[in-house]
Coordinates of C-alpha atoms in Angstrom, one line a residue:
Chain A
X1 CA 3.5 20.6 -43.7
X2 CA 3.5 18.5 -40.4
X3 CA 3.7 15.0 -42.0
X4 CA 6.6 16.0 -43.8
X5 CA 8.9 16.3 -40.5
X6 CA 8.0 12.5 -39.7
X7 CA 9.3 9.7 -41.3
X8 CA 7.4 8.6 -44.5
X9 CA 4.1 10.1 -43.1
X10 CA 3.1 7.2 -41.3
X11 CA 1.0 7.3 -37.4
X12 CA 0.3 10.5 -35.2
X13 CA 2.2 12.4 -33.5
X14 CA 1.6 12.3 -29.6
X15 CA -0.1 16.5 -29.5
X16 CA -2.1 14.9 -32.6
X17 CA -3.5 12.2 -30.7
X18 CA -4.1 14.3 -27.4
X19 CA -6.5 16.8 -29.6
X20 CA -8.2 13.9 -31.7
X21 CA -9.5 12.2 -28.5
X22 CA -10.9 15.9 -27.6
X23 CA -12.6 16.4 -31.2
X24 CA -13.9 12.9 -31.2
X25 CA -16.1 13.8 -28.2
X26 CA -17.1 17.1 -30.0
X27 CA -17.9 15.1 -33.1
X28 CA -20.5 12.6 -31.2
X29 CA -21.8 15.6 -29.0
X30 CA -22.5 17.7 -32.2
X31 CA -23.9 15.1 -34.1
X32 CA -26.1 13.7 -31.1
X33 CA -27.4 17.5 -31.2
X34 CA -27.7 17.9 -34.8
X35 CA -29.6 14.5 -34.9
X36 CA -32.2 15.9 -32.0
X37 CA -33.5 17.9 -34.4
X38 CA -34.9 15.2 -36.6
X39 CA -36.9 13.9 -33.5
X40 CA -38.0 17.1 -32.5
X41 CA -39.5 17.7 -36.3
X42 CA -40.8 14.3 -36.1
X43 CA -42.8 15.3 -32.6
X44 CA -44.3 18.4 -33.7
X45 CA -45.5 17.0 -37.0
X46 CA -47.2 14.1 -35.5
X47 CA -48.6 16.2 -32.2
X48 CA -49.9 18.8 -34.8
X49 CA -51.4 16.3 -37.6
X50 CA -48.7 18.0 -40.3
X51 CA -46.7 15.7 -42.6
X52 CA -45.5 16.3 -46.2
X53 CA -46.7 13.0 -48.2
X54 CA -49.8 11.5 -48.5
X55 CA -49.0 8.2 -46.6
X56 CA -47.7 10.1 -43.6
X57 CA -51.1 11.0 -43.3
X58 CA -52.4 7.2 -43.5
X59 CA -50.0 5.9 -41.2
X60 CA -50.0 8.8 -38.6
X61 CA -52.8 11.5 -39.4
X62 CA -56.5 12.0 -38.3
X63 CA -57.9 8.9 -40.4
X64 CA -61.6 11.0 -41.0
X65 CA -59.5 13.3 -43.3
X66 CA -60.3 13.3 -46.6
X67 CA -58.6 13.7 -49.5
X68 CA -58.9 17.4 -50.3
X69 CA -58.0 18.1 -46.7
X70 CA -55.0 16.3 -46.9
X71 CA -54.4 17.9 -50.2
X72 CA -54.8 21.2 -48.5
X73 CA -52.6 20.7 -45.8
X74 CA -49.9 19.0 -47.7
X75 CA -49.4 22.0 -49.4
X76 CA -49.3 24.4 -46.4
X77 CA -46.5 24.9 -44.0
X78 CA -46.3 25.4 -39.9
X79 CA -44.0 28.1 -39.0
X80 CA -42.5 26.3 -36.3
X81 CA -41.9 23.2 -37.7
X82 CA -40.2 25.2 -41.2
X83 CA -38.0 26.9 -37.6
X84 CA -36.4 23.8 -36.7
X85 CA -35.9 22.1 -40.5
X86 CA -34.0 25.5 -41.1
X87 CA -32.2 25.3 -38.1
X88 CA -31.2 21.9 -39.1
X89 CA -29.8 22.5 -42.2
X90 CA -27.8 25.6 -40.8
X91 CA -26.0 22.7 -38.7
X92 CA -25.6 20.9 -42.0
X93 CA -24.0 23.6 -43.6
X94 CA -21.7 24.1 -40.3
X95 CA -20.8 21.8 -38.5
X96 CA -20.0 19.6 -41.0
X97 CA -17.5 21.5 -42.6
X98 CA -15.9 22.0 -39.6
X99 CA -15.7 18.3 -38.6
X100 CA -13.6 18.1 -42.1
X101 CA -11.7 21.2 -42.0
X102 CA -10.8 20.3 -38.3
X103 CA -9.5 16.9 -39.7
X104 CA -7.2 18.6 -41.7
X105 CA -5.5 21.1 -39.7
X106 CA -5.1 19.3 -37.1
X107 CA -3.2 16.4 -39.5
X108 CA -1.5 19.2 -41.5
X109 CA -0.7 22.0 -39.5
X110 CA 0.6 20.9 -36.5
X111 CA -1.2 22.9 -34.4
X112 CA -0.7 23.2 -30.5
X113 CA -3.4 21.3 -28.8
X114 CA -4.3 24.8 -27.1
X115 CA -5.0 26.3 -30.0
X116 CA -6.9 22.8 -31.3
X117 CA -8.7 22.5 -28.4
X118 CA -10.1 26.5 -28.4
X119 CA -10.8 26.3 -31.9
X120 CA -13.1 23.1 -31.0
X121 CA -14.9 24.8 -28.2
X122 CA -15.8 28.2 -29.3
X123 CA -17.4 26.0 -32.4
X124 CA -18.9 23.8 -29.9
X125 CA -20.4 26.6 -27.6
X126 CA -21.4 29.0 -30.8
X127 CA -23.0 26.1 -32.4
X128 CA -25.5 24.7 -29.1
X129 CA -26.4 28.6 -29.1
X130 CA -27.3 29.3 -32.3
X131 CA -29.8 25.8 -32.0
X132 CA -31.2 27.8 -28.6
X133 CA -31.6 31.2 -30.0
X134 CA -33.4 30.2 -33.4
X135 CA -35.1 27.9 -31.4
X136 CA -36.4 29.8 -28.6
X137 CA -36.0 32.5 -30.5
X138 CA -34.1 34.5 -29.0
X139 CA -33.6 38.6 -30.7
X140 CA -31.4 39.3 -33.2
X141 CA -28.9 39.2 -33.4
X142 CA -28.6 36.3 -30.9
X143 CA -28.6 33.5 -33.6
X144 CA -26.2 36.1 -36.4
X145 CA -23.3 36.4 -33.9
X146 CA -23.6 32.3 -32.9
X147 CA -23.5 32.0 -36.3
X148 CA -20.5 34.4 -37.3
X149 CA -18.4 33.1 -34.5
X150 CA -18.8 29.5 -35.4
X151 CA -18.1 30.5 -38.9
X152 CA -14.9 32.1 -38.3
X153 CA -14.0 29.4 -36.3
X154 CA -14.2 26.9 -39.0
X155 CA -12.8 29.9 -41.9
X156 CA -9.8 30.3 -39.0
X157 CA -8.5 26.9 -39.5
X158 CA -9.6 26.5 -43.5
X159 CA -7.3 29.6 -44.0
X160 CA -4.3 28.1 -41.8
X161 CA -4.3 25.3 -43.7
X162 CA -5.1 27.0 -47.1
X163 CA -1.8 28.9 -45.9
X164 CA 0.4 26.2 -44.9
X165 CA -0.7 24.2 -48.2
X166 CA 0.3 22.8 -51.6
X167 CA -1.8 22.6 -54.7
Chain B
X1 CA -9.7 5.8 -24.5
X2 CA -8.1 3.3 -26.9
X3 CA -5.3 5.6 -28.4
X4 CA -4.2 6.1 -25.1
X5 CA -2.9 2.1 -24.3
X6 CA -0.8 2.8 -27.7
X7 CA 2.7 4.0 -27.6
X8 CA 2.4 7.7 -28.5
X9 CA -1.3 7.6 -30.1
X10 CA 0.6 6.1 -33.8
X11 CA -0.8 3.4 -36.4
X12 CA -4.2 1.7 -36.3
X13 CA -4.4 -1.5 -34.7
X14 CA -5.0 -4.9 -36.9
X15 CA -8.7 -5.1 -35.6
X16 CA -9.2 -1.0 -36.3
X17 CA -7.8 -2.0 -40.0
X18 CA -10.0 -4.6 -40.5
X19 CA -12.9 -2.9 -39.6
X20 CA -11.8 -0.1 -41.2
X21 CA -11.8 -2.3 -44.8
X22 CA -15.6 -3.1 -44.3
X23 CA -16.4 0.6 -43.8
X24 CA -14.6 1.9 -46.8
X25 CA -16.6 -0.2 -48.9
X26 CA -20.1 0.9 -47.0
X27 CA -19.0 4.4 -47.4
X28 CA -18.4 4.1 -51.3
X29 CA -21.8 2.5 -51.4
X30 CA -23.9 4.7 -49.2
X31 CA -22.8 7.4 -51.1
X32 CA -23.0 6.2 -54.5
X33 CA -27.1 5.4 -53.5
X34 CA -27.0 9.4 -52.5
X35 CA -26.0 10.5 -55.3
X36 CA -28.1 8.4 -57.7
X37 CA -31.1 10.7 -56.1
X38 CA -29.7 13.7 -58.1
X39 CA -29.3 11.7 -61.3
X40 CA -33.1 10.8 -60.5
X41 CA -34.1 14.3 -59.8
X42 CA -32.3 15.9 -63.0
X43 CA -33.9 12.5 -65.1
X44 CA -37.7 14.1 -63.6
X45 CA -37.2 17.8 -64.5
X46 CA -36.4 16.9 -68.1
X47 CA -39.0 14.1 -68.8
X48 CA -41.4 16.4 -67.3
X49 CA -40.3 20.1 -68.4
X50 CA -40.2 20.8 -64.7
X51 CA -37.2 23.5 -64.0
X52 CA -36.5 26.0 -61.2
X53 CA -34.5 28.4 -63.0
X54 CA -34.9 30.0 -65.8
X55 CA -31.7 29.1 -68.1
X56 CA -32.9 25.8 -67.6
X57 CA -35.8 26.3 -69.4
X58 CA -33.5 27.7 -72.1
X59 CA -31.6 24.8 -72.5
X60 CA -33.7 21.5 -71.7
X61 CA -37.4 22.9 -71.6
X62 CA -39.7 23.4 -74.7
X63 CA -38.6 26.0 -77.1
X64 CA -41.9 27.6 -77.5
X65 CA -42.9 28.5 -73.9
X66 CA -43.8 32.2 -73.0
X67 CA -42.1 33.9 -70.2
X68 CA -45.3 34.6 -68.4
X69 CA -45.9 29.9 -69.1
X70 CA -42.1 29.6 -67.3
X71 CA -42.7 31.8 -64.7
X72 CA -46.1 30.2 -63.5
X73 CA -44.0 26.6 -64.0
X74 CA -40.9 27.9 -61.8
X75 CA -43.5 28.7 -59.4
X76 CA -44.8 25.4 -59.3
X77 CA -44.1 22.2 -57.5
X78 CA -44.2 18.2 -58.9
X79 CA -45.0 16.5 -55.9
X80 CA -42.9 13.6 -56.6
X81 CA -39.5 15.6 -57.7
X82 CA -40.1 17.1 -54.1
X83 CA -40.5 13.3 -52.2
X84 CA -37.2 12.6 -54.1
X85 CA -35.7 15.6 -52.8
X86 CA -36.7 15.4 -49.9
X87 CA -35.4 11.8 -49.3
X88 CA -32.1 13.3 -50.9
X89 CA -32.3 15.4 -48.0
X90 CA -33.2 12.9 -45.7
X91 CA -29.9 11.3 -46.7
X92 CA -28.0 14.3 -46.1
X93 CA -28.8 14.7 -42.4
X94 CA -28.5 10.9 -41.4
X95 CA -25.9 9.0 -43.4
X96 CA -23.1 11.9 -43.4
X97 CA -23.3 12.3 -39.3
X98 CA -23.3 8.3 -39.5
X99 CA -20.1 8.0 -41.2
X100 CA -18.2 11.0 -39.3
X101 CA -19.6 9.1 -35.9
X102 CA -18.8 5.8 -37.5
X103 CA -14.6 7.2 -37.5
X104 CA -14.4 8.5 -34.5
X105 CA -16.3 5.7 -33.0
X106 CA -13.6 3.1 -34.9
X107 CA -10.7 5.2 -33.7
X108 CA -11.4 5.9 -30.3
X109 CA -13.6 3.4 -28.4
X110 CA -11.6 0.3 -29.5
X111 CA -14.8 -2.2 -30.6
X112 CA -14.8 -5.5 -31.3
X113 CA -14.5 -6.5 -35.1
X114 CA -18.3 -8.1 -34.8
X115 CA -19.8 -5.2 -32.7
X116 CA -18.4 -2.1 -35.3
X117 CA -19.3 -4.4 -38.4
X118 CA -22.8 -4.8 -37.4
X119 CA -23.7 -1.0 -36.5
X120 CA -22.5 -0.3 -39.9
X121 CA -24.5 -3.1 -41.8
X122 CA -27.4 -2.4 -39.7
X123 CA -27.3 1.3 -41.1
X124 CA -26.8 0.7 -44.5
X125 CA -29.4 -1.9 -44.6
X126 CA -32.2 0.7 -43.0
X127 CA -30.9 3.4 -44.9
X128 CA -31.4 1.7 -48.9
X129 CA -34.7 0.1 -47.3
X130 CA -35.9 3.7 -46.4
X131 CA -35.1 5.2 -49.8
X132 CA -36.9 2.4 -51.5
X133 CA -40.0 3.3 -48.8
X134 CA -39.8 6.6 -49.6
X135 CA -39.9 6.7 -53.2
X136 CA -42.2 3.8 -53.9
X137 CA -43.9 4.5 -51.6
X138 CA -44.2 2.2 -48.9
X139 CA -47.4 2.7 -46.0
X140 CA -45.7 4.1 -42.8
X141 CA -44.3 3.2 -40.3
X142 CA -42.1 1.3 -42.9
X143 CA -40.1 4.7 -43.4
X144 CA -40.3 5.8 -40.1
X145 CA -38.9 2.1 -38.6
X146 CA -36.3 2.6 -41.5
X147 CA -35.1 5.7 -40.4
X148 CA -35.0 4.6 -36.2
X149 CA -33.1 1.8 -37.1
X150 CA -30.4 3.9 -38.9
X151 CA -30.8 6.8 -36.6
X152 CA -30.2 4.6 -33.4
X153 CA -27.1 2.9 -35.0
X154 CA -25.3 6.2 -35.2
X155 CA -26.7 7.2 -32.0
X156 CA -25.5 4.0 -30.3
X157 CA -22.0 5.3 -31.2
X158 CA -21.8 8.7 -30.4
X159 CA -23.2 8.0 -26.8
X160 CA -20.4 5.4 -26.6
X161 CA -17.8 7.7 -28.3
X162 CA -19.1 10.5 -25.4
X163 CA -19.5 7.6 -22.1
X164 CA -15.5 7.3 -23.0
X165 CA -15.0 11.0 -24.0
X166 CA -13.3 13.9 -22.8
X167 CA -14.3 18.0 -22.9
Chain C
X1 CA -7.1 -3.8 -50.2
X2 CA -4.2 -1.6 -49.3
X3 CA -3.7 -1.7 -45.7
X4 CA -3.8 -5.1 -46.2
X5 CA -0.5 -5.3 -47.4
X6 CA 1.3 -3.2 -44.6
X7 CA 2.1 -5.2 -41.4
X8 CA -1.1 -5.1 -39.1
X9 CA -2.2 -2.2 -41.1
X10 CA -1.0 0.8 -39.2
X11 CA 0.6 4.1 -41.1
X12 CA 0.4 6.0 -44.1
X13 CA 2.8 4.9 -46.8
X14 CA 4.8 7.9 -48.4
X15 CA 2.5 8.4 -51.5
X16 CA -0.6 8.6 -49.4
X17 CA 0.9 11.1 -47.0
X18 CA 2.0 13.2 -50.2
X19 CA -1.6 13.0 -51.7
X20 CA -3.2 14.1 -48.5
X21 CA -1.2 16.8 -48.2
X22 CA -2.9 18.3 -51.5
X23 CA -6.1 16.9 -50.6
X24 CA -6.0 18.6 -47.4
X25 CA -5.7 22.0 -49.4
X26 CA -8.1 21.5 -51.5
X27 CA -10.9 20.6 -49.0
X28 CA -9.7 23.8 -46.8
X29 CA -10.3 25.6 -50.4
X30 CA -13.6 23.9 -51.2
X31 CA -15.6 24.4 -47.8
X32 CA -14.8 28.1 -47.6
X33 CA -15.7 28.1 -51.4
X34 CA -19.1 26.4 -49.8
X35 CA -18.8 28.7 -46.7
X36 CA -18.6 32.2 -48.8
X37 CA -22.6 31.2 -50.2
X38 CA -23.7 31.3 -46.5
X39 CA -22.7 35.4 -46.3
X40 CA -23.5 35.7 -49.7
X41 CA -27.3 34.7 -48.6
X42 CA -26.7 36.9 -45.3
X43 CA -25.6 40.1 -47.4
X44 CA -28.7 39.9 -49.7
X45 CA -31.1 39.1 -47.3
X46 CA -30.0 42.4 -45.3
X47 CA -29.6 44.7 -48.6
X48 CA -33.4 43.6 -49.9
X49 CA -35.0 43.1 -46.4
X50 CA -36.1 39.7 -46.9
X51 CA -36.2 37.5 -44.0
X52 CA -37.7 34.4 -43.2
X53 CA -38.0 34.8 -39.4
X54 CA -40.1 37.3 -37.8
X55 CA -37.0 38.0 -35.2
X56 CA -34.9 38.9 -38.1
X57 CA -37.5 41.8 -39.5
X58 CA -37.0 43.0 -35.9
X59 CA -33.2 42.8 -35.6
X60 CA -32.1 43.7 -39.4
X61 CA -35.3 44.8 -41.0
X62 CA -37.4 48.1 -41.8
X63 CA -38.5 49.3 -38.2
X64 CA -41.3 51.0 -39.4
X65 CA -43.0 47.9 -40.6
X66 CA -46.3 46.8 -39.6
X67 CA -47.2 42.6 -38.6
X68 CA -49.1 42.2 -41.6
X69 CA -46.1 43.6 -44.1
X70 CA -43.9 41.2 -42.4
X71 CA -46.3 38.4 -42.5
X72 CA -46.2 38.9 -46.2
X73 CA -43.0 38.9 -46.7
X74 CA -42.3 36.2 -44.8
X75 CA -44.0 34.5 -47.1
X76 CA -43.1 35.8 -50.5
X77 CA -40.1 34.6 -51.5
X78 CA -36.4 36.6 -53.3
X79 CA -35.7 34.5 -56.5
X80 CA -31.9 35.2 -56.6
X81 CA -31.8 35.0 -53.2
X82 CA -33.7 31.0 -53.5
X83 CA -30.8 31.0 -56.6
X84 CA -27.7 31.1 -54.2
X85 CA -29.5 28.7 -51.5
X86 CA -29.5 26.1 -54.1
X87 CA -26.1 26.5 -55.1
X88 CA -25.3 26.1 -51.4
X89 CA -27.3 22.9 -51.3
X90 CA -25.8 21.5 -54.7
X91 CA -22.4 21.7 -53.0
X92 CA -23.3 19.8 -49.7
X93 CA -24.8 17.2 -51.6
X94 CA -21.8 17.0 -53.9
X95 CA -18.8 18.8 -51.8
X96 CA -19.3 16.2 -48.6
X97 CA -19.8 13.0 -50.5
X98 CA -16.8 13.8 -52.7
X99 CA -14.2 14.3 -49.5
X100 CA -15.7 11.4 -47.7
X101 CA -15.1 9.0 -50.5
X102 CA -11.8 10.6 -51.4
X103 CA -10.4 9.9 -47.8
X104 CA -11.9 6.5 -48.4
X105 CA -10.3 6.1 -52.1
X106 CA -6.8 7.2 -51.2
X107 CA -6.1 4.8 -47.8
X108 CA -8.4 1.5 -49.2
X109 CA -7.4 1.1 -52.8
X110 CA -4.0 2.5 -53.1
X111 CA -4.1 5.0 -55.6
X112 CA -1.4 6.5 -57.9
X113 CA 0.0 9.9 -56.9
X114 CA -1.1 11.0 -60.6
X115 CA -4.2 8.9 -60.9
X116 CA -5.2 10.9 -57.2
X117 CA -4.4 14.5 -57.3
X118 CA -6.3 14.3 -61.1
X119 CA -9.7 13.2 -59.5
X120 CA -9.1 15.7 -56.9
X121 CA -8.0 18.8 -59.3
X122 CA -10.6 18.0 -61.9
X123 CA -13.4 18.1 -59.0
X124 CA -12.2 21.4 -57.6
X125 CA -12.4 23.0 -60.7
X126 CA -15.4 21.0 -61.7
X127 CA -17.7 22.7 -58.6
X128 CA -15.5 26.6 -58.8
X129 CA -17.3 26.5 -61.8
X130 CA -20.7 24.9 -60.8
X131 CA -21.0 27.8 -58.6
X132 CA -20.1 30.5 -61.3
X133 CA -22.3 28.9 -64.1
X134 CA -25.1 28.7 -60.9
X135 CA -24.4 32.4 -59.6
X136 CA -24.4 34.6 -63.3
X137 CA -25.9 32.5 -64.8
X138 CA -24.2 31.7 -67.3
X139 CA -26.6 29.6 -69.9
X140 CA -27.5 25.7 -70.1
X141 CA -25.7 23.0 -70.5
X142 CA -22.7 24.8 -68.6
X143 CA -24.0 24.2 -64.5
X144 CA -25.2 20.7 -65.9
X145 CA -21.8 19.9 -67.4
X146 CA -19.8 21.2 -63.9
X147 CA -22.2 19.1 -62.1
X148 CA -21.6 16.5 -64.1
X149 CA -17.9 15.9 -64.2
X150 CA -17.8 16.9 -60.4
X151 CA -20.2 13.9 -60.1
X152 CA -18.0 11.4 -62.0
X153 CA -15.1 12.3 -60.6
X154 CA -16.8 10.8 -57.0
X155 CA -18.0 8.3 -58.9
X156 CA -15.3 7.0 -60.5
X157 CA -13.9 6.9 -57.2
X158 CA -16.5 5.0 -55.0
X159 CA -16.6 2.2 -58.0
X160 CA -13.0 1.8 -57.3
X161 CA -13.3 1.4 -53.4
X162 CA -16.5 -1.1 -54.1
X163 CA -14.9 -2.8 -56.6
X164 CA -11.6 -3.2 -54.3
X165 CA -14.0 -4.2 -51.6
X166 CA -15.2 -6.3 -49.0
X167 CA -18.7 -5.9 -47.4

């Protein structure tokens, strides 16, 4: 593996530190855009009066509600708003990974930053449209492909390193 | 960006190491707090016979039940396992993209020992006060506030992490 | 703490560079382990026609099916299919939290080669089988026990770090 080659592990190399100021910008940019998604649930549950716990209700909901109405509609779900909490956690199951697994090979496999850098921005692009097309939506299968070429992004650089690795 | 006034991108400077100490710690801690929530969901589901699948019945529920009484239970929901699960989740999606921002934003933007420190003790301070608001529970906008606070602190850094970025 | 002791903190020492290099292996291993439940989920969804967007009925689904039949489904929900989305959400909220606090573990508190690559082996196989005991099943305690030692392994960890710490 790459540390090996240096002497006694320590500092990056000089390709290492070109790709890392790169992925940093990708990290904030994704995470900005993961984080949006919070806000966005937070708008359309306080424009459309429909939160999860009782004192949600209280602090933001109709106040003429009664009990058994908010009872009622704590139990039921909005479509759209159940769209964007599942399009959050997709990101949670993506793109965090990939921040980690991108850590790695990019430490440990001595990549070239060409290959660093496309494998950072074909995740970055697949990722920003899958949010669009299961937002929007847009048909299938849009969203499958954003997902699948994101995935094998991240399963690209899992495997190199899986590859180059010791256990 | 800050690697690049270095001599080939090696070593973290003494500031970056300092601040790096701190963060270590806030990690370990924010993350212990996480995963207490399991230890409190699985703590729940025993005391009150409240499973979701059906060996666990078998091994922790009452012996006596019928299928037809553990199907109609699986079915069901405990309102307060859910608010601790869903402040599990909660967790998930803010204090993992906090920490991952947090790095980049240590390694790449070069801040000030007193500026990095206090985005990181302002998160972990809004983050334990929103669990305990959640699961008490507190009247809103006590969790709401909570999360903002923690939400703009990693938000603060990725936008500074992007302003000094590049694609 | 560690770094502490270097001159102005910079570099890995040699037994930190040869415990990441397994580490690195290992989380490459563990996120497609993670990755794999996400086409797991896909595969089932398509083989039993159960979606939870309407745009997906219309891409993957039956084409003969009327509004109402998809409304319905949409609705109802596949218990294995629930099954395997759990599994998926056990590991994020024990997968991430362990590699974060690892990274944390190995460059704050100076960590044995032995006493490292243990926590890290014994958590590997800890979750390979969390997700068999989750996906068979196989029957109680065996998925509680895999979550368990998984869960101490970060543990035992992130008291370390603290422990070591400065806040």
């Amino acid at each position: 593996m790459a540390a090996e080659t240096g002497k006694g592990g320590a500092g990056l190399s000089e390709i290492q530190s070109e790709i890392f100021q790169a992925f940093a910008t990708y990290v904030a940019l994704l995470m900005l855009k993961m984080m949006v998604l919070s806000y966005f649930v937070i708008s359309e549950r306080i424009l459309k009066g429909q939160f999860v716990v009782r004192e949600d209700y209280e602090g933001f909901g109709d106040p003429q509600m009664s009990k058994e109405e908010i009872r009622i509609k704590t139990a039921s779900r909005d479509l759209y708003i159940e769209r964007i909490r599942r399009c959050h956690r997709n990101d949670l199951e993506n793109i965090i990974p990939f921040v980690l697994v991108a850590v790695v090979y990019i430490l440990f496999t001595n990549p070239t930053t060409e290959s660093a850098i496309l494998h950072i921005r074909i995740f970055a692009a697949a990722r920003i449209f899958h949010t669009v097309a299961y937002l929007l939506p847009l048909p299938q299968p849009c969203r499958f492909l954003a997902f699948l070429v994101g995935s094998l992004a991240t399963i690209s650089m899992a495997i190199r390193v899986i590859y180059e690795g010791k256990f």
